Structures are given as C-alpha cells and as structure tokens.
PDB file of C-alpha atoms in Angstrom:
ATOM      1  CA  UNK V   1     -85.175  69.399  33.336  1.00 83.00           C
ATOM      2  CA  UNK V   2     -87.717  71.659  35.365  1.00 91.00           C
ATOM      3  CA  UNK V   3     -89.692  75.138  34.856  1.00 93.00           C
ATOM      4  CA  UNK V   4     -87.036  77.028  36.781  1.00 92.00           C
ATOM      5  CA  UNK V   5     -84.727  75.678  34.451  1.00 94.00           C
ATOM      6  CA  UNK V   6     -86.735  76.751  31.245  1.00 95.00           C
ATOM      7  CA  UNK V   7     -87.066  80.327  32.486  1.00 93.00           C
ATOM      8  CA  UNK V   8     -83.404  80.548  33.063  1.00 94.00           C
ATOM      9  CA  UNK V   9     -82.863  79.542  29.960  1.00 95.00           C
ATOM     10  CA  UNK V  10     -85.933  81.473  28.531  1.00 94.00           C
ATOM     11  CA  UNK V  11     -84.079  84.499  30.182  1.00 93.00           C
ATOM     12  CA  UNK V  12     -80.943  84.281  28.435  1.00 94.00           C
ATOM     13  CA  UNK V  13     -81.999  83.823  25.457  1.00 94.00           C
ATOM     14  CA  UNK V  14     -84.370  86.770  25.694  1.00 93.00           C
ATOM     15  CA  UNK V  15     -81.019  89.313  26.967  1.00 92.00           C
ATOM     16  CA  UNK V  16     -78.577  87.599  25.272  1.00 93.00           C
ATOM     17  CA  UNK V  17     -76.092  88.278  28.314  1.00 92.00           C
ATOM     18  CA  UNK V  18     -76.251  86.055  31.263  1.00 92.00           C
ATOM     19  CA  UNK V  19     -75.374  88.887  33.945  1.00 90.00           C
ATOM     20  CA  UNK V  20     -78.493  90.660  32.982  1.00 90.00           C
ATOM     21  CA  UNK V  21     -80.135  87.509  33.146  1.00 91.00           C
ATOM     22  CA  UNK V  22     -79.450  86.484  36.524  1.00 90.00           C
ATOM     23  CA  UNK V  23     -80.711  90.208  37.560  1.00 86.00           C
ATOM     24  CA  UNK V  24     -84.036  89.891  35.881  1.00 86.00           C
ATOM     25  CA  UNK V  25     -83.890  86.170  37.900  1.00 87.00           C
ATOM     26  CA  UNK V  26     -83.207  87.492  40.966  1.00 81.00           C
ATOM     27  CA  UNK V  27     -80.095  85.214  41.242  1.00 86.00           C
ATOM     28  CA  UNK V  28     -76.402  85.166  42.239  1.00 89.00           C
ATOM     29  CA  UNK V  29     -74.824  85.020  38.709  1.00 89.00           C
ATOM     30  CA  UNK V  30     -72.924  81.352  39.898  1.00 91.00           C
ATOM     31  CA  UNK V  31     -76.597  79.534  41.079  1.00 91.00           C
ATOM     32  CA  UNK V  32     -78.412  80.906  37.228  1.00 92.00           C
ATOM     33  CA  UNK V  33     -75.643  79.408  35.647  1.00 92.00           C
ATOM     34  CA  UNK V  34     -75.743  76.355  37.128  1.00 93.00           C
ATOM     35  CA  UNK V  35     -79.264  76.257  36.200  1.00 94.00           C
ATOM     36  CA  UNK V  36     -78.393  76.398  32.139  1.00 94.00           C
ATOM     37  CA  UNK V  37     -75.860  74.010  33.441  1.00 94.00           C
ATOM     38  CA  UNK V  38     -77.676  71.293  34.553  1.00 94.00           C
ATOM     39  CA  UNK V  39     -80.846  72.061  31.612  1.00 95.00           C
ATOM     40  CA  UNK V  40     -77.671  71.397  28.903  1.00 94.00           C
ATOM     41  CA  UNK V  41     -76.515  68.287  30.668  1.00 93.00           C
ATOM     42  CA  UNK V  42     -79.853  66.741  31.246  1.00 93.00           C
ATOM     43  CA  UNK V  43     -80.569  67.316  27.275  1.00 94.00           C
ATOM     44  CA  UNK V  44     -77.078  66.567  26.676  1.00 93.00           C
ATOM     45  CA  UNK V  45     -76.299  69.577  24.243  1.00 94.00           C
ATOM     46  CA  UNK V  46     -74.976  73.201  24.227  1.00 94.00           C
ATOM     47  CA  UNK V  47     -77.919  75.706  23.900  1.00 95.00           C
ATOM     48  CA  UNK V  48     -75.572  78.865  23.811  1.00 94.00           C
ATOM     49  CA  UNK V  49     -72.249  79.638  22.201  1.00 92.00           C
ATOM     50  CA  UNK V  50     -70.395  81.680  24.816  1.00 88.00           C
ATOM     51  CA  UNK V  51     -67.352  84.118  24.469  1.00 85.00           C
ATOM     52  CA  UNK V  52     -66.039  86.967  26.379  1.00 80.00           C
ATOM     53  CA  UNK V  53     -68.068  89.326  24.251  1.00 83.00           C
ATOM     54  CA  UNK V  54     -71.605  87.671  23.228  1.00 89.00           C
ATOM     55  CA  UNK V  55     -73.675  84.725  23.684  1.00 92.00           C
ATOM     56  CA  UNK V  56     -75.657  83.364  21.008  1.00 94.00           C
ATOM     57  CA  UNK V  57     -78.160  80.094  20.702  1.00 94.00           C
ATOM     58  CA  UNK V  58     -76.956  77.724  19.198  1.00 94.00           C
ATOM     59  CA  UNK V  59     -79.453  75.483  16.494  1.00 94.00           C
ATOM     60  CA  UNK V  60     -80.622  73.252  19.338  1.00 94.00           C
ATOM     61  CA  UNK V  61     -81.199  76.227  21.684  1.00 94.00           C
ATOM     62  CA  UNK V  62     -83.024  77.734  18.456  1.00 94.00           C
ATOM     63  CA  UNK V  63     -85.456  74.438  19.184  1.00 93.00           C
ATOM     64  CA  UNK V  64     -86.131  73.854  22.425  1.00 95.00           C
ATOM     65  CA  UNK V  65     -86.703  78.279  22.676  1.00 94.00           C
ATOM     66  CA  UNK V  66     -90.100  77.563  20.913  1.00 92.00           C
ATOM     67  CA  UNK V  67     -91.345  74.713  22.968  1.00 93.00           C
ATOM     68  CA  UNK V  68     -90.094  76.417  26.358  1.00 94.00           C
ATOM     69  CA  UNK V  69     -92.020  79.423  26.029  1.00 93.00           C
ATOM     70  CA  UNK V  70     -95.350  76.929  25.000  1.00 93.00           C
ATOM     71  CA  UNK V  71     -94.293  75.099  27.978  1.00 94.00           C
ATOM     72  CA  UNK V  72     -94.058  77.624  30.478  1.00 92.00           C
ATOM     73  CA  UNK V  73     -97.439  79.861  28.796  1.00 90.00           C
ATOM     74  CA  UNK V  74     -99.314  76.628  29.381  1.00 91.00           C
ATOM     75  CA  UNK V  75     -97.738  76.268  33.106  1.00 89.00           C
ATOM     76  CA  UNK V  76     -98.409  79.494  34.091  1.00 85.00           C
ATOM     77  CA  UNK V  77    -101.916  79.739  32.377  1.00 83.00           C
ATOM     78  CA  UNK V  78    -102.557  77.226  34.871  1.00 87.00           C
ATOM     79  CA  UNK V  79    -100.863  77.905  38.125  1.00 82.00           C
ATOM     80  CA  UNK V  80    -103.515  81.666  37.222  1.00 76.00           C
ATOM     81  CA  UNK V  81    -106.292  79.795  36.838  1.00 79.00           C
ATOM     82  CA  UNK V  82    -106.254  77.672  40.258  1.00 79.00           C
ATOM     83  CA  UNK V  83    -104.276  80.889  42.134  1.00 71.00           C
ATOM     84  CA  UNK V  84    -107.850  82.652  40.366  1.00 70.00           C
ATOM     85  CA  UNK V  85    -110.041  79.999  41.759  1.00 70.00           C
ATOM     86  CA  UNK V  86    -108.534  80.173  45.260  1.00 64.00           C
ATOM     87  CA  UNK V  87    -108.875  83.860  45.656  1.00 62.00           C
ATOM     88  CA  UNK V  88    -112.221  84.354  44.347  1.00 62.00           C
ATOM     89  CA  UNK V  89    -113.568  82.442  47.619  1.00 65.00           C
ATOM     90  CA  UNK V  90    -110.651  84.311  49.912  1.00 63.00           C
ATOM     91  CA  UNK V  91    -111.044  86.438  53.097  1.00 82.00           C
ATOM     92  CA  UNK V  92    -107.689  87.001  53.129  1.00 88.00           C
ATOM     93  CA  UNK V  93    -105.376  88.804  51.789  1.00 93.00           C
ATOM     94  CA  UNK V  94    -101.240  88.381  51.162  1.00 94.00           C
ATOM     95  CA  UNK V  95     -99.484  92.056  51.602  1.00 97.00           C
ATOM     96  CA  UNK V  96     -95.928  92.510  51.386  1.00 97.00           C
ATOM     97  CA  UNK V  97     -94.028  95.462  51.865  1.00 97.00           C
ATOM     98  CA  UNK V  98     -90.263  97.151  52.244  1.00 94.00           C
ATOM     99  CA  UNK V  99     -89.732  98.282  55.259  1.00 90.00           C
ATOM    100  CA  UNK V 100     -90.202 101.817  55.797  1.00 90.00           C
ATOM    101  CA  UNK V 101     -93.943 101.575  53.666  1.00 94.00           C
ATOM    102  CA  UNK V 102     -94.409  99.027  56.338  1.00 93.00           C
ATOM    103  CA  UNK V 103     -93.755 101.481  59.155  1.00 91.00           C
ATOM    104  CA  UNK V 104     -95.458 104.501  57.642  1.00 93.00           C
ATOM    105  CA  UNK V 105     -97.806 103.406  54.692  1.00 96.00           C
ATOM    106  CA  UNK V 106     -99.221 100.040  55.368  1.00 96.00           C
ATOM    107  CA  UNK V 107    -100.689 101.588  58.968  1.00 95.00           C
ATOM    108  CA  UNK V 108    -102.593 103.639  57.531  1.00 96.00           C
ATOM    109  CA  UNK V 109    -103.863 101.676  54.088  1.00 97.00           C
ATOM    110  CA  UNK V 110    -104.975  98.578  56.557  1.00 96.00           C
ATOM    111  CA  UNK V 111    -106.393 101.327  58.709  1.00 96.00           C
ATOM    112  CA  UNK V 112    -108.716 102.324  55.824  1.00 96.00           C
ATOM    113  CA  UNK V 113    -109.130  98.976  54.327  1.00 95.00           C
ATOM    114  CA  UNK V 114    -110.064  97.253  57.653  1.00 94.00           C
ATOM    115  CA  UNK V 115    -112.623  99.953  57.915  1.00 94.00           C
ATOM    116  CA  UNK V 116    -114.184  99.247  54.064  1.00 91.00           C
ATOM    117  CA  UNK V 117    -113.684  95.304  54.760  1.00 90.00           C
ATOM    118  CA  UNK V 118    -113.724  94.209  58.294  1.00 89.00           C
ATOM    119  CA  UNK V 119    -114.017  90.513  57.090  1.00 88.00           C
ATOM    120  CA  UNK V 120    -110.432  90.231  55.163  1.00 90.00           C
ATOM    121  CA  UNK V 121    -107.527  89.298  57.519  1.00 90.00           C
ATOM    122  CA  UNK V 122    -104.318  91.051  55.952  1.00 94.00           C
ATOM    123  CA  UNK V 123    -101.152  89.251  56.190  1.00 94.00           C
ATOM    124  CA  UNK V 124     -98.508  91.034  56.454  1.00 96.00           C
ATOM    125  CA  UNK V 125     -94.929  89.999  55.010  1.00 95.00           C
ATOM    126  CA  UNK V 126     -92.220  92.845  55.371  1.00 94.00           C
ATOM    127  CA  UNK V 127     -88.884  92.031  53.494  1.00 93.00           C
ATOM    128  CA  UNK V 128     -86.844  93.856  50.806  1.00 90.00           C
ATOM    129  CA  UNK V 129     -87.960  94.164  47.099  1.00 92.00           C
ATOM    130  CA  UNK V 130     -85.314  91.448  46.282  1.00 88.00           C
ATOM    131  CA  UNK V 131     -87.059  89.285  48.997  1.00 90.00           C
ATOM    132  CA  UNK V 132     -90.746  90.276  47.993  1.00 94.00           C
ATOM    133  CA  UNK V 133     -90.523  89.990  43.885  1.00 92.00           C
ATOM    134  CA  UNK V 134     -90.267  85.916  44.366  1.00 90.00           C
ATOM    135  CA  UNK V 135     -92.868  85.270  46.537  1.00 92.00           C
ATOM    136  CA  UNK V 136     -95.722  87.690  44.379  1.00 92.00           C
ATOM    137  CA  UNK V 137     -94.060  85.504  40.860  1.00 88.00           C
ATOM    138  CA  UNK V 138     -94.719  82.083  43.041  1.00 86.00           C
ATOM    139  CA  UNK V 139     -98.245  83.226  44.167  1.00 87.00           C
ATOM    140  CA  UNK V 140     -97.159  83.619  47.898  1.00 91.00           C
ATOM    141  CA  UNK V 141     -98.050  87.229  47.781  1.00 94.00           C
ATOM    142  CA  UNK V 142    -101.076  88.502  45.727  1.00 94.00           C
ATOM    143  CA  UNK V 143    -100.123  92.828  46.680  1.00 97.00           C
ATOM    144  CA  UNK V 144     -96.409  94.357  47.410  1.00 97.00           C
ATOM    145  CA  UNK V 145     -95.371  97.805  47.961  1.00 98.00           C
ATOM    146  CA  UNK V 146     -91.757  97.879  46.799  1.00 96.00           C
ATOM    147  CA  UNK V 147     -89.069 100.088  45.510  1.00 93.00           C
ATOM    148  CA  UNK V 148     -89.523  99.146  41.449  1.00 92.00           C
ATOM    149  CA  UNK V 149     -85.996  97.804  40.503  1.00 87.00           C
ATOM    150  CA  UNK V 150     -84.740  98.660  36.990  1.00 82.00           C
ATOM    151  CA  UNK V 151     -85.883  95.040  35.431  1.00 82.00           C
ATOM    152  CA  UNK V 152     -89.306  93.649  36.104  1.00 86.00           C
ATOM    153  CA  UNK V 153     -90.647  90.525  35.174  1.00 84.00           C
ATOM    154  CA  UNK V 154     -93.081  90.678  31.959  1.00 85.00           C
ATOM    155  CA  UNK V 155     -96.061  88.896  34.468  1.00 88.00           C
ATOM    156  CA  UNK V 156     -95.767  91.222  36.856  1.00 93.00           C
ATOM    157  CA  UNK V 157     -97.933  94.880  36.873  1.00 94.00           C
ATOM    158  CA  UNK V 158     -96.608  97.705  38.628  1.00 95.00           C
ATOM    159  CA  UNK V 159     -97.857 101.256  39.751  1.00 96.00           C
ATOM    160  CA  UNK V 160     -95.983 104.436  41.039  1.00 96.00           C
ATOM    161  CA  UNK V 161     -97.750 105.808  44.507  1.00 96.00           C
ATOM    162  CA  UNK V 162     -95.433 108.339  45.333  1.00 95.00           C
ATOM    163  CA  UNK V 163     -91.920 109.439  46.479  1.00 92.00           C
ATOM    164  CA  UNK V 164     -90.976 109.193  50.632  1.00 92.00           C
ATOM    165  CA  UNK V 165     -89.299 112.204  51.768  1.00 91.00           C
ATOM    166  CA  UNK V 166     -85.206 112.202  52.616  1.00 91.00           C
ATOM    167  CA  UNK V 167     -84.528 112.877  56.029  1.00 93.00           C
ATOM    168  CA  UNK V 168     -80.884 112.942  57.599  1.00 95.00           C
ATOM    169  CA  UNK V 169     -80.371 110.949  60.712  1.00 95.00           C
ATOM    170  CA  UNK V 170     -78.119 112.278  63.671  1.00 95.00           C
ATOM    171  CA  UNK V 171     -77.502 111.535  67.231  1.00 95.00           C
ATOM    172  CA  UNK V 172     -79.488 113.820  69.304  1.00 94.00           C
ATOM    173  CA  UNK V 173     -76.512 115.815  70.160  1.00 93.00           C
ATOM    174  CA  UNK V 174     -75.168 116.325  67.465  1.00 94.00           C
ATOM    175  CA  UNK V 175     -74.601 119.882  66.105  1.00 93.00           C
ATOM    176  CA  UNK V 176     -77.474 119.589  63.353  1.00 94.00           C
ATOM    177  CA  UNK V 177     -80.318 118.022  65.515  1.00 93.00           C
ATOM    178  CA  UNK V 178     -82.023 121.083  66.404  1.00 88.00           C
ATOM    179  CA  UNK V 179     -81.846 122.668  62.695  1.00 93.00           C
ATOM    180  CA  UNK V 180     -85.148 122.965  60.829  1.00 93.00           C
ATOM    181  CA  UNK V 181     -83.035 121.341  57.743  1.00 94.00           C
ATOM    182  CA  UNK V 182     -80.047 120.689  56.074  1.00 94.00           C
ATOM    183  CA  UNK V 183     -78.243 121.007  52.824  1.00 94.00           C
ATOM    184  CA  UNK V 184     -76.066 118.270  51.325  1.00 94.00           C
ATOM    185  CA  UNK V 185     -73.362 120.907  51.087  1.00 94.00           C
ATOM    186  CA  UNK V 186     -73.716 120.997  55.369  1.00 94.00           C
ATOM    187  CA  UNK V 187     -73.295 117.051  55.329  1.00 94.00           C
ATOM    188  CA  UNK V 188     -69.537 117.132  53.014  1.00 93.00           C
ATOM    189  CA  UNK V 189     -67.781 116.592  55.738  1.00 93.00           C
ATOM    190  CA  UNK V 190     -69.797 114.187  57.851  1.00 95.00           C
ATOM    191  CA  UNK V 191     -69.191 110.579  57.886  1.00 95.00           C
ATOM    192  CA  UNK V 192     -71.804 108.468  56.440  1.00 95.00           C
ATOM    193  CA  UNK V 193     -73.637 104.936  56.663  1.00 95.00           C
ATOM    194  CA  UNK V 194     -74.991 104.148  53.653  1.00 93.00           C
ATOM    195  CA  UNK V 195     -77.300 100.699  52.918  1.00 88.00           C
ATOM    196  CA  UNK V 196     -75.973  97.753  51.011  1.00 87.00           C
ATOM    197  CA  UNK V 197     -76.254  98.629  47.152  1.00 86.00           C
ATOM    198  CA  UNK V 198     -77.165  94.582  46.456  1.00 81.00           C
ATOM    199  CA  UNK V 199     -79.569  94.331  48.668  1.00 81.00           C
ATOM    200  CA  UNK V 200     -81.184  98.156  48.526  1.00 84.00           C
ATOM    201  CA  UNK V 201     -80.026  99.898  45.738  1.00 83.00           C
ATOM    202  CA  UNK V 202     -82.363 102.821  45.554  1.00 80.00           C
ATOM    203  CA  UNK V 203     -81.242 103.921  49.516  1.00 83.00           C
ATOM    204  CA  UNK V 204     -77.545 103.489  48.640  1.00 86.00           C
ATOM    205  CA  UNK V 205     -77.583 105.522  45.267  1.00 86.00           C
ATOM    206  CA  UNK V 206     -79.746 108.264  46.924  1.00 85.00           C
ATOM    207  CA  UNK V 207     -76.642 108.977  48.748  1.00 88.00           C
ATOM    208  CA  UNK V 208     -74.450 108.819  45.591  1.00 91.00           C
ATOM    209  CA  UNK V 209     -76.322 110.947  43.258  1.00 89.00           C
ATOM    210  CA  UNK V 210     -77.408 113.580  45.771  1.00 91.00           C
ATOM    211  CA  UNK V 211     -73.717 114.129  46.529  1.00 92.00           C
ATOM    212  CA  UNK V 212     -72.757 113.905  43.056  1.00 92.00           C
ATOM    213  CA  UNK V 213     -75.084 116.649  41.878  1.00 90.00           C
ATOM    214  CA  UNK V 214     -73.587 118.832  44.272  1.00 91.00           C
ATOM    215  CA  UNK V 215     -70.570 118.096  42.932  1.00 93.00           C
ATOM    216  CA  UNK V 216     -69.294 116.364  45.991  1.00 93.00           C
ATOM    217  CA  UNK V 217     -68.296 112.533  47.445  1.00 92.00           C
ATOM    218  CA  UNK V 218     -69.690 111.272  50.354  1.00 92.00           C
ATOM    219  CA  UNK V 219     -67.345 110.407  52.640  1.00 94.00           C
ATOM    220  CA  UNK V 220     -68.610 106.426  53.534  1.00 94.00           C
ATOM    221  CA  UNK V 221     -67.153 105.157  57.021  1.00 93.00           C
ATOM    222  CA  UNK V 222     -70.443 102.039  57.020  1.00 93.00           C
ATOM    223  CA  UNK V 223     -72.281 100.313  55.360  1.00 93.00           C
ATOM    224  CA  UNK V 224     -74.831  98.080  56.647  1.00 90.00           C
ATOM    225  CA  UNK V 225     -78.148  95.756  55.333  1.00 82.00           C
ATOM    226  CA  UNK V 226     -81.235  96.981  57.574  1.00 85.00           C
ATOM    227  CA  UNK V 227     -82.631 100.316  58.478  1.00 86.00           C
ATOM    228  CA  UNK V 228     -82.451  99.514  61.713  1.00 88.00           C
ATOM    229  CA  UNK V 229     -79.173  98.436  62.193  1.00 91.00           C
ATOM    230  CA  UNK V 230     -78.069 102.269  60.324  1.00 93.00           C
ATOM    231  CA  UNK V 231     -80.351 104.167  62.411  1.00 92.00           C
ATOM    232  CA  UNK V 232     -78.330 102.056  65.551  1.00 93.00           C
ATOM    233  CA  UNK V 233     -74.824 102.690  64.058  1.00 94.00           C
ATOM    234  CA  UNK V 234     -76.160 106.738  64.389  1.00 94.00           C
ATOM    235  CA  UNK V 235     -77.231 106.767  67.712  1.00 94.00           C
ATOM    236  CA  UNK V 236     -73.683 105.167  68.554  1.00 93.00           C
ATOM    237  CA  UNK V 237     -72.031 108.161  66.962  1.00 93.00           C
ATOM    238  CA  UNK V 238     -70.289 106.228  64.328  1.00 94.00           C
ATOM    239  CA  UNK V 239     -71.776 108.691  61.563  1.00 94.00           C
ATOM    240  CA  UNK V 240     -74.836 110.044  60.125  1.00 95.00           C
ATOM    241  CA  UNK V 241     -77.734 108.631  57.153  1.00 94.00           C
ATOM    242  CA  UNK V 242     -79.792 109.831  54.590  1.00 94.00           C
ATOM    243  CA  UNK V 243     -82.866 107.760  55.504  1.00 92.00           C
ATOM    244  CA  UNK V 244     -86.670 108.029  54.406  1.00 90.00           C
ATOM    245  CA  UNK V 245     -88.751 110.173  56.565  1.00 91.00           C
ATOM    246  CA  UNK V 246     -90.822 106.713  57.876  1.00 91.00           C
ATOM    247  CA  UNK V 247     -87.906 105.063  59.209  1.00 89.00           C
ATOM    248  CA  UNK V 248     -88.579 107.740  61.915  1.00 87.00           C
ATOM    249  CA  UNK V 249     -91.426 105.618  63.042  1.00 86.00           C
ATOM    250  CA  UNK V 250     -88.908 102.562  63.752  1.00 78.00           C
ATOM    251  CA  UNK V 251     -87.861 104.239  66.940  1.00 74.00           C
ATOM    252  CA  UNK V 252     -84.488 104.250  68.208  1.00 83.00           C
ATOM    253  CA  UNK V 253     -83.664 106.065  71.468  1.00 89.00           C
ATOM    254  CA  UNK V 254     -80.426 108.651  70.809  1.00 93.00           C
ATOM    255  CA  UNK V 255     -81.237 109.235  66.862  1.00 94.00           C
ATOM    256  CA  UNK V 256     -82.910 113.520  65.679  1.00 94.00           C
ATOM    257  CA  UNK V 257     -84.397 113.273  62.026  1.00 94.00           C
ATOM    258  CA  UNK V 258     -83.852 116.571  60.016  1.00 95.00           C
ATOM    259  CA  UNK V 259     -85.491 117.261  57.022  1.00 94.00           C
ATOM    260  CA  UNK V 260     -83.167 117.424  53.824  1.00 93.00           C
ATOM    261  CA  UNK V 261     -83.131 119.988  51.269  1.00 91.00           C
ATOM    262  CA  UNK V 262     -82.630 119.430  47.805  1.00 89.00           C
ATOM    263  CA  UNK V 263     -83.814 119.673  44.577  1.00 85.00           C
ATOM    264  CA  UNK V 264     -84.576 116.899  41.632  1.00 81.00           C
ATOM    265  CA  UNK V 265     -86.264 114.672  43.360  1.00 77.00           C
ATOM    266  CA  UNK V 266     -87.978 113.463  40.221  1.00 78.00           C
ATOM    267  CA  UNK V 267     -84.726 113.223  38.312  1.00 76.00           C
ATOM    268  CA  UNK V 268     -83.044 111.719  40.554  1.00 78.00           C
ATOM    269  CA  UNK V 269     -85.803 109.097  41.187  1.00 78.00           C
ATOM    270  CA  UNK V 270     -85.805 109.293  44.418  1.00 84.00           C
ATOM    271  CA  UNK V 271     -86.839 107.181  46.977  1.00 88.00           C
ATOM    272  CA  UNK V 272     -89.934 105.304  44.533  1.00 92.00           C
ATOM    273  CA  UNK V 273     -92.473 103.342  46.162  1.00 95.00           C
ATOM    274  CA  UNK V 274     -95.060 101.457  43.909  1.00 96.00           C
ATOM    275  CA  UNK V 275     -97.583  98.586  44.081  1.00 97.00           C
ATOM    276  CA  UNK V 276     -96.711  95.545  42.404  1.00 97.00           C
ATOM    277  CA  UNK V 277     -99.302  92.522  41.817  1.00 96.00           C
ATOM    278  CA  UNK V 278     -99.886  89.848  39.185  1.00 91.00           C
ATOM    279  CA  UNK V 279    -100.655  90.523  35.633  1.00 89.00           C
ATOM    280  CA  UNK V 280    -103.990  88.947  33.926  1.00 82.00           C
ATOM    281  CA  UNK V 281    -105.589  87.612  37.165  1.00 79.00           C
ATOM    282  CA  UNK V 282    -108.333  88.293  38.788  1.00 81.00           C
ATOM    283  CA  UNK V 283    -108.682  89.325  42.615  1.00 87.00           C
ATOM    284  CA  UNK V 284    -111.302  91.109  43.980  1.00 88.00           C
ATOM    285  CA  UNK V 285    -109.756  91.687  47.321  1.00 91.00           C
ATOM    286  CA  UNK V 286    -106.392  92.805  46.178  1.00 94.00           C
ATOM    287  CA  UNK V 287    -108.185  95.399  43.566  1.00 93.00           C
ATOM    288  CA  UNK V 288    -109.995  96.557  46.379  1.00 94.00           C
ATOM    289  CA  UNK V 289    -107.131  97.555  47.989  1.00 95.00           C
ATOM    290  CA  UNK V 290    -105.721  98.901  44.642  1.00 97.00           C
ATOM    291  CA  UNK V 291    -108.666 100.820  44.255  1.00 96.00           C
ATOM    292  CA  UNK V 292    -108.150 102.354  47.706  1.00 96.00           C
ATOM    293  CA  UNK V 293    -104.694 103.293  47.449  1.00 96.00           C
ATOM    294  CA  UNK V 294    -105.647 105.690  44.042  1.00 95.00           C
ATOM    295  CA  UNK V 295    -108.481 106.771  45.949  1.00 96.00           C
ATOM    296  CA  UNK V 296    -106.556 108.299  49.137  1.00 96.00           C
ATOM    297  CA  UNK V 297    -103.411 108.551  47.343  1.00 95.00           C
ATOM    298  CA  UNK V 298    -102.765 112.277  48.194  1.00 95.00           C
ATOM    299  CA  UNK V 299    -103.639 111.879  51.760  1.00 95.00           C
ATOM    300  CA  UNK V 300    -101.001 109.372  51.587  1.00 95.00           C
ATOM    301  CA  UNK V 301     -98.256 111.189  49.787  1.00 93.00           C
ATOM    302  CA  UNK V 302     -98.908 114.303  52.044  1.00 92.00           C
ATOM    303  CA  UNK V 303     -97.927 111.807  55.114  1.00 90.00           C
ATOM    304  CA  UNK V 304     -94.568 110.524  52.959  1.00 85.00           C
TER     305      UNK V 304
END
C-alpha cells in the first residue's frame, strides 16, 4: 500500500465512477485501475462492488475511507509545511506554462517581475496542462499558467486571467492571407488540422463548437499533438488551423495569421488561460508574481 494508492482509491470513492476518477487523476483509465488493484490485493479484500452501471464501497472500503483521508490530511499537512519552509528562504521561483502563454504571456510577466525582483531566478517549465497539473500537486512547480480543465484537484487554487484571441493560420499564399479577417462561414470548405482532444482539449473543441454554432462541420483532414507541428502541417499546404493569436510568435517561415471573427467567446469558453498554484501555503515569491499579474492584467489581455 502507498499514498498514490490511497488517493486513487480516495478518488473513487469520492465520484463513485472510476472513468471520472482516472480524469480527476490524470491517468489512463487501465494504470488507475491497477492502482485499486494492487491497494485490494495488498489488503486482501474488495473495497468496491462493481457492475456495468454503479460502483459502490463495500463495508471494508466503508473502513479504510476514514483512515485514508486522516492518512493522506496528515501527509500532505506535512509535505506543506517543509515545501513552506523551503520557499520562505527561496530566490527562486518554479513557473510553468502551456505553450502559447509561454510564447506571448510569460515574456512579458518575467519582463515585469525581473524588473520588481532582480534577485529571483525564474524557471521556466513549458508543457501542456495535463503535463503541468502533476508537477504543481508534487511540489515541482509552485505557479502555472494553464488552460483550467473541467476537474481540478480540491488542493489546488485557480484564477481566470483572460481569454487569447483565435486567429486562423494559412500558408502565405493562400487566398485568405491578405484579408483583414475571416468568418467561420469563409473556412466551411477548407480543410482543417485540429490538436489532439486528449492531450489539448480546449484547442480541439474551439474548432468544434465554433463550427457547430454556425451550424456547420469542420471538415478535419489532421490532427496533430503540438502547435508547432500544426502551424508546420500549414505552411506545407496540407490545410489550415484555428490557433491562438501567440502561437504567431512561434515563427514558422510560409504560415499568414488572420484574425477570426466570431461571436460568444464567453459562451463558448474560449481559449481560457488561468493561474494555478497550491492551496493553504504560503509563498511570498509566487504571490508576488500573483499580485503582479492582477495588477497589469489589462495590459496583458489587450496583448492576448
């Protein structure tokens, strides 16, 4: 038996439904279940009754739910108190971000923040929110910008900053390139890379719901993981992308940005970008740089 094992379990017995679970885990649905797995086998009982329709504890998983919460309050009352310890004394700072806030956001925050505090070295981890969630719960991050998923861990605090603006990418030749914007009406028959939903779900359902509100399908030819690699797949002609208006700033030879027109934006929740830390702890460096991303928020939004 370990801790990861206990908040598996913790997990489903909080959602009742193991799919959900694994989501709120940040697992493949086969690994969290080996995880109850191997906690029943090393206590050698059943904690859930499973069917095809519910799961329910069972009077042993009743038990052990009590003294696994105690358990893991206690472990992570401590893992705060020496992560609190550490970063009282700390001149540096752990910042994680997706990728287009690293491109167009974090240049400018660390550009304002290295001007405040000169002495605090900012390290800089860029990954997806999938990739970032993990390392601020395991105290390998103490700031992330990310795109908030719909479940959040209870530990973890979170903060809207703004929305980044939809741009379409086309190869510079392309019949659009020169237009001062587009319609998603203009784009029906164009093909289209979209991201991978799993791995960046808010870029791949902007796509979706922006063509379903105009009562239309997108016509997908690609889909691909990284910005990069979709803004590459453009400038080889194989289609066009509804991107945010920083992955501009990744530069690729061969690729026009045109701004998209559309309305809904906060309906349609799209493109969210929000700060995500640690619950309960304290961290004067990282509320520094909380406190100076409300304080030049609209400077930043007017640059999304």
């Amino acid at each position: 038996m370990d801790l990861h094992q206990l908040r598996c379990f913790v997990a489903v017995a909080d959602e009742l439904h193991f799919g959900r679970a694994a989501r709120r885990m940040d697992l493949m649905p086969a690994a969290f279940g080996r995880h109850v797995q191997l906690l029943e086998e090393s206590l050698g009982t059943r904690l859930f009754v499973r069917t095809t329709r519910s799961v329910a504890l069972t009077d042993d998983g009743m038990s052990l739910l009590t003294d696994a919460r105690t358990l893991l309050q206690a472990a992570d009352t401590m893992a705060l108190r020496f992560r609190e310890r550490v970063r009282l004394n700390a001149t540096t700072l752990r910042l994680g971000a997706v990728d287009t806030a690293a491109a167009g956001l974090v240049p400018m925050l660390l550009h304002d923040f290295r001007a405040q505090r000169p002495d605090v070295v900012v390290e800089l981890v860029e990954d997806k929110t999938i990739g970032l969630l993990p390392r601020l719960l395991s105290g390998r991050l103490d700031l992330a910008l990310i795109r908030p998923p719909t479940q959040l861990a209870r530990q973890i605090e979170l903060r809207h900053l703004l929305r980044e603006s939809v741009v379409v990418a086309v190869q510079s030749d392309h019949a659009l390139a020169g237009r001062a914007c587009v319609t998603v009406h203009e784009l029906a028959d164009e093909p289209l890379i979209v991201p991978n939903r799993r791995l960046r779900p808010h870029s791949h359902d902007l796509t979706i719901k922006l063509f379903a509100q105009e009562g239309l399908r997108p016509i997908i030819t690609q889909v691909a993981g990284e910005k990069q690699t979709i803004v590459g797949l453009v400038a080889a002609g194989l289609g066009v992308a509804l991107v945010p208006r920083w992955t501009s700033r990744m530069g690729v030879a061969g690729v026009a940005y045109v701004p998209l027109s559309f309305s809904g934006s906060e309906e349609l929740n799209v493109l969210p970008l929000a700060a995500a830390w640690m619950g309960g702890s304290r961290d004067p460096i990282r509320d520094e740089m909380l406190q100076l991303l409300s304080d030049n928020l609209s400077r930043y939004r007017a640059e999304a």
